[in-house]
Each structure stands twice: as C-alpha cells, then as structure tokens.
C-alpha cells in the first residue's frame, strides 16, 4: 500500500469495519510501517480486501506482528481473499527471525471474524473488557 492506493484502503475500511480510522492511521500505514506489513487485494480494478499490520516489541529481542485491520467486502467473503491476505503477510515476514507471533483484537460479538481467525490457526489468548 502506498500513496497511490491508500485511498482504496480508506474506502474499503469505511465500508467494512465498525471502527473509523483517522488520517494519522493512514499516514502511518504508508510512512511508518514497513511495506511488507500491508497489502490490498484487487478484483477487476476494485479493492475488495486489505490488511494492515505493524511490528511491535514484545521483549528485548523479539517482536510481534499486530494486525491492525483486515477487511474484505461482503460480496467477496468466503472466496479465501482474507486468507490470501494473511498468507501474503506471513510469507513477507517468514524470514525475519525476530518475529515471535501474529496477534490482533476482535470484538467478542463478531462471530464471523472469530470463525475466520480460528480457521486460519489463531486462538483466543485472552479477553480485554472495554477494549472496543
């Protein structure tokens, strides 16, 4: 994702996610977070899915990849686009031996997202009351 495609990500996130991200979030995606930590999926010239991640320290020598957003337009769900986006990030980072794990937050009421992440190998580590 770069300056030419960041508007596509913003439109996608506004269409799909229950959280509205500010301008600084989108600036950070293209200016602060490394290129291999985000990507968009296009079908017939339209952005239908996107993922953004950031690298966070979890110890003195290890980092984790935090999934900030993962969105797929409703008509394109169940086509493995979300899984392909996750796979792209995992392939981009697989040679970085400082990375320990991937993580994210999901609303506990979002059964569809919980099922998706479960099918993709994630498990619930803990619950944070009042996060959303």
CSV table of C-alpha atoms in Angstrom, one decimal:
chain,number,residue,atom,x,y,z
A,1,UNK,CA,0.0,0.0,0.0
A,2,UNK,CA,1.4,3.4,-1.0
A,3,UNK,CA,0.3,6.9,-1.7
A,4,UNK,CA,-1.4,5.8,-4.9
A,5,UNK,CA,-3.5,3.1,-3.2
A,6,UNK,CA,-4.1,4.4,0.4
A,7,UNK,CA,-7.5,6.0,-0.7
A,8,UNK,CA,-8.6,2.5,-1.7
A,9,UNK,CA,-7.8,1.2,1.7
A,10,UNK,CA,-9.6,4.0,3.4
A,11,UNK,CA,-12.8,3.4,1.3
A,12,UNK,CA,-12.6,-0.3,2.0
A,13,UNK,CA,-12.2,0.1,5.8
A,14,UNK,CA,-15.1,2.7,5.9
A,15,UNK,CA,-17.3,0.2,4.0
A,16,UNK,CA,-16.4,-2.9,6.2
A,17,UNK,CA,-15.1,-2.1,9.6
A,18,UNK,CA,-17.1,-0.9,12.7
A,19,UNK,CA,-14.2,1.5,13.6
A,20,UNK,CA,-13.4,4.7,11.8
A,21,UNK,CA,-9.6,5.4,11.5
A,22,UNK,CA,-8.3,8.9,11.4
A,23,UNK,CA,-5.9,10.5,8.9
A,24,UNK,CA,-2.9,9.7,11.0
A,25,UNK,CA,-3.6,6.0,10.8
A,26,UNK,CA,-3.4,6.1,7.0
A,27,UNK,CA,-0.3,8.2,7.1
A,28,UNK,CA,1.4,5.7,9.4
A,29,UNK,CA,0.4,2.8,7.1
A,30,UNK,CA,2.4,4.4,4.2
A,31,UNK,CA,5.1,6.3,6.1
A,32,UNK,CA,5.9,4.4,9.3
A,33,UNK,CA,5.0,0.7,8.9
A,34,UNK,CA,7.1,-1.3,6.5
A,35,UNK,CA,5.8,-2.1,3.0
A,36,UNK,CA,5.7,-5.9,3.7
A,37,UNK,CA,3.2,-5.3,6.5
A,38,UNK,CA,0.2,-4.3,4.4
A,39,UNK,CA,-1.4,-5.1,1.1
A,40,UNK,CA,-4.6,-4.8,-0.9
A,41,UNK,CA,-6.5,-7.4,-3.0
A,42,UNK,CA,-8.0,-6.2,-6.2
A,43,UNK,CA,-10.6,-7.8,-8.5
A,44,UNK,CA,-11.4,-6.2,-11.8
A,45,UNK,CA,-9.6,-3.0,-10.7
A,46,UNK,CA,-11.6,-2.7,-7.4
A,47,UNK,CA,-10.1,-3.1,-4.0
A,48,UNK,CA,-12.1,-5.9,-2.4
A,49,UNK,CA,-9.8,-6.7,0.5
A,50,UNK,CA,-7.0,-5.3,2.6
A,51,UNK,CA,-4.7,-5.9,5.5
A,52,UNK,CA,-2.5,-3.6,7.6
A,53,UNK,CA,-0.1,-4.7,10.3
A,54,UNK,CA,2.7,-3.2,12.4
A,55,UNK,CA,5.7,-4.6,14.1
A,56,UNK,CA,5.6,-4.2,17.9
A,57,UNK,CA,8.2,-5.1,20.6
A,58,UNK,CA,7.1,-7.9,22.9
A,59,UNK,CA,10.5,-8.4,24.6
A,60,UNK,CA,14.1,-7.0,24.4
A,61,UNK,CA,14.9,-9.1,21.3
A,62,UNK,CA,11.5,-10.3,19.9
A,63,UNK,CA,8.7,-8.6,18.1
A,64,UNK,CA,5.2,-9.5,17.2
A,65,UNK,CA,3.1,-8.5,14.2
A,66,UNK,CA,-0.1,-6.8,15.2
A,67,UNK,CA,-2.9,-7.0,12.7
A,68,UNK,CA,-4.4,-3.5,12.8
A,69,UNK,CA,-7.1,-4.1,10.1
A,70,UNK,CA,-8.2,-6.9,7.8
A,71,UNK,CA,-11.3,-6.2,5.7
A,72,UNK,CA,-13.0,-7.9,2.8
A,73,UNK,CA,-16.1,-6.5,1.1
A,74,UNK,CA,-19.1,-8.6,1.9
A,75,UNK,CA,-19.8,-10.0,-1.6
A,76,UNK,CA,-16.2,-11.3,-1.8
A,77,UNK,CA,-16.1,-13.1,1.6
A,78,UNK,CA,-15.8,-16.9,1.6
A,79,UNK,CA,-13.6,-16.7,-1.5
A,80,UNK,CA,-10.4,-17.1,0.5
A,81,UNK,CA,-9.4,-13.4,0.0
A,82,UNK,CA,-8.9,-12.8,3.7
A,83,UNK,CA,-6.8,-16.0,4.0
A,84,UNK,CA,-4.7,-15.0,1.0
A,85,UNK,CA,-4.1,-11.6,2.6
A,86,UNK,CA,-2.9,-13.3,5.8
A,87,UNK,CA,-0.8,-15.7,3.8
A,88,UNK,CA,0.8,-12.7,1.9
A,89,UNK,CA,1.8,-11.1,5.2
A,90,UNK,CA,3.1,-14.4,6.6
A,91,UNK,CA,5.2,-15.0,3.5
A,92,UNK,CA,6.5,-11.5,3.6
A,93,UNK,CA,7.8,-11.8,7.2
A,94,UNK,CA,8.7,-15.5,7.4
A,95,UNK,CA,12.5,-14.9,7.2
A,96,UNK,CA,12.5,-12.3,10.0
A,97,UNK,CA,13.8,-14.4,12.9
A,98,UNK,CA,13.0,-11.5,15.4
A,99,UNK,CA,9.2,-12.1,14.9
A,100,UNK,CA,7.6,-14.3,17.5
A,101,UNK,CA,3.9,-14.3,16.6
A,102,UNK,CA,1.0,-12.5,15.0
A,103,UNK,CA,-1.9,-11.1,17.1
A,104,UNK,CA,-4.9,-8.9,16.9
A,105,UNK,CA,-8.0,-7.8,18.7
A,106,UNK,CA,-11.5,-8.8,17.6
A,107,UNK,CA,-14.9,-7.8,19.1
A,108,UNK,CA,-16.2,-10.7,21.0
A,109,UNK,CA,-19.6,-10.3,19.3
A,110,UNK,CA,-18.1,-10.6,15.8
A,111,UNK,CA,-18.8,-14.3,15.3
A,112,UNK,CA,-17.8,-14.2,11.6
A,113,UNK,CA,-14.4,-12.7,12.4
A,114,UNK,CA,-13.8,-15.1,15.3
A,115,UNK,CA,-14.6,-18.1,13.0
A,116,UNK,CA,-12.4,-16.7,10.2
A,117,UNK,CA,-9.4,-16.3,12.5
A,118,UNK,CA,-10.0,-19.7,14.1
A,119,UNK,CA,-10.0,-21.4,10.7
A,120,UNK,CA,-6.7,-19.6,10.0
A,121,UNK,CA,-4.9,-21.0,13.0
A,122,UNK,CA,-5.5,-18.2,15.5
A,123,UNK,CA,-6.8,-18.9,19.0
A,124,UNK,CA,-8.2,-16.7,21.8
A,125,UNK,CA,-5.4,-15.8,24.2
A,126,UNK,CA,-7.3,-13.5,26.5
A,127,UNK,CA,-10.3,-11.2,26.7
A,128,UNK,CA,-10.0,-7.5,27.3
A,129,UNK,CA,-13.1,-6.0,28.7
A,130,UNK,CA,-13.9,-2.5,27.4
A,131,UNK,CA,-11.4,-2.6,24.6
A,132,UNK,CA,-13.9,-1.6,21.9
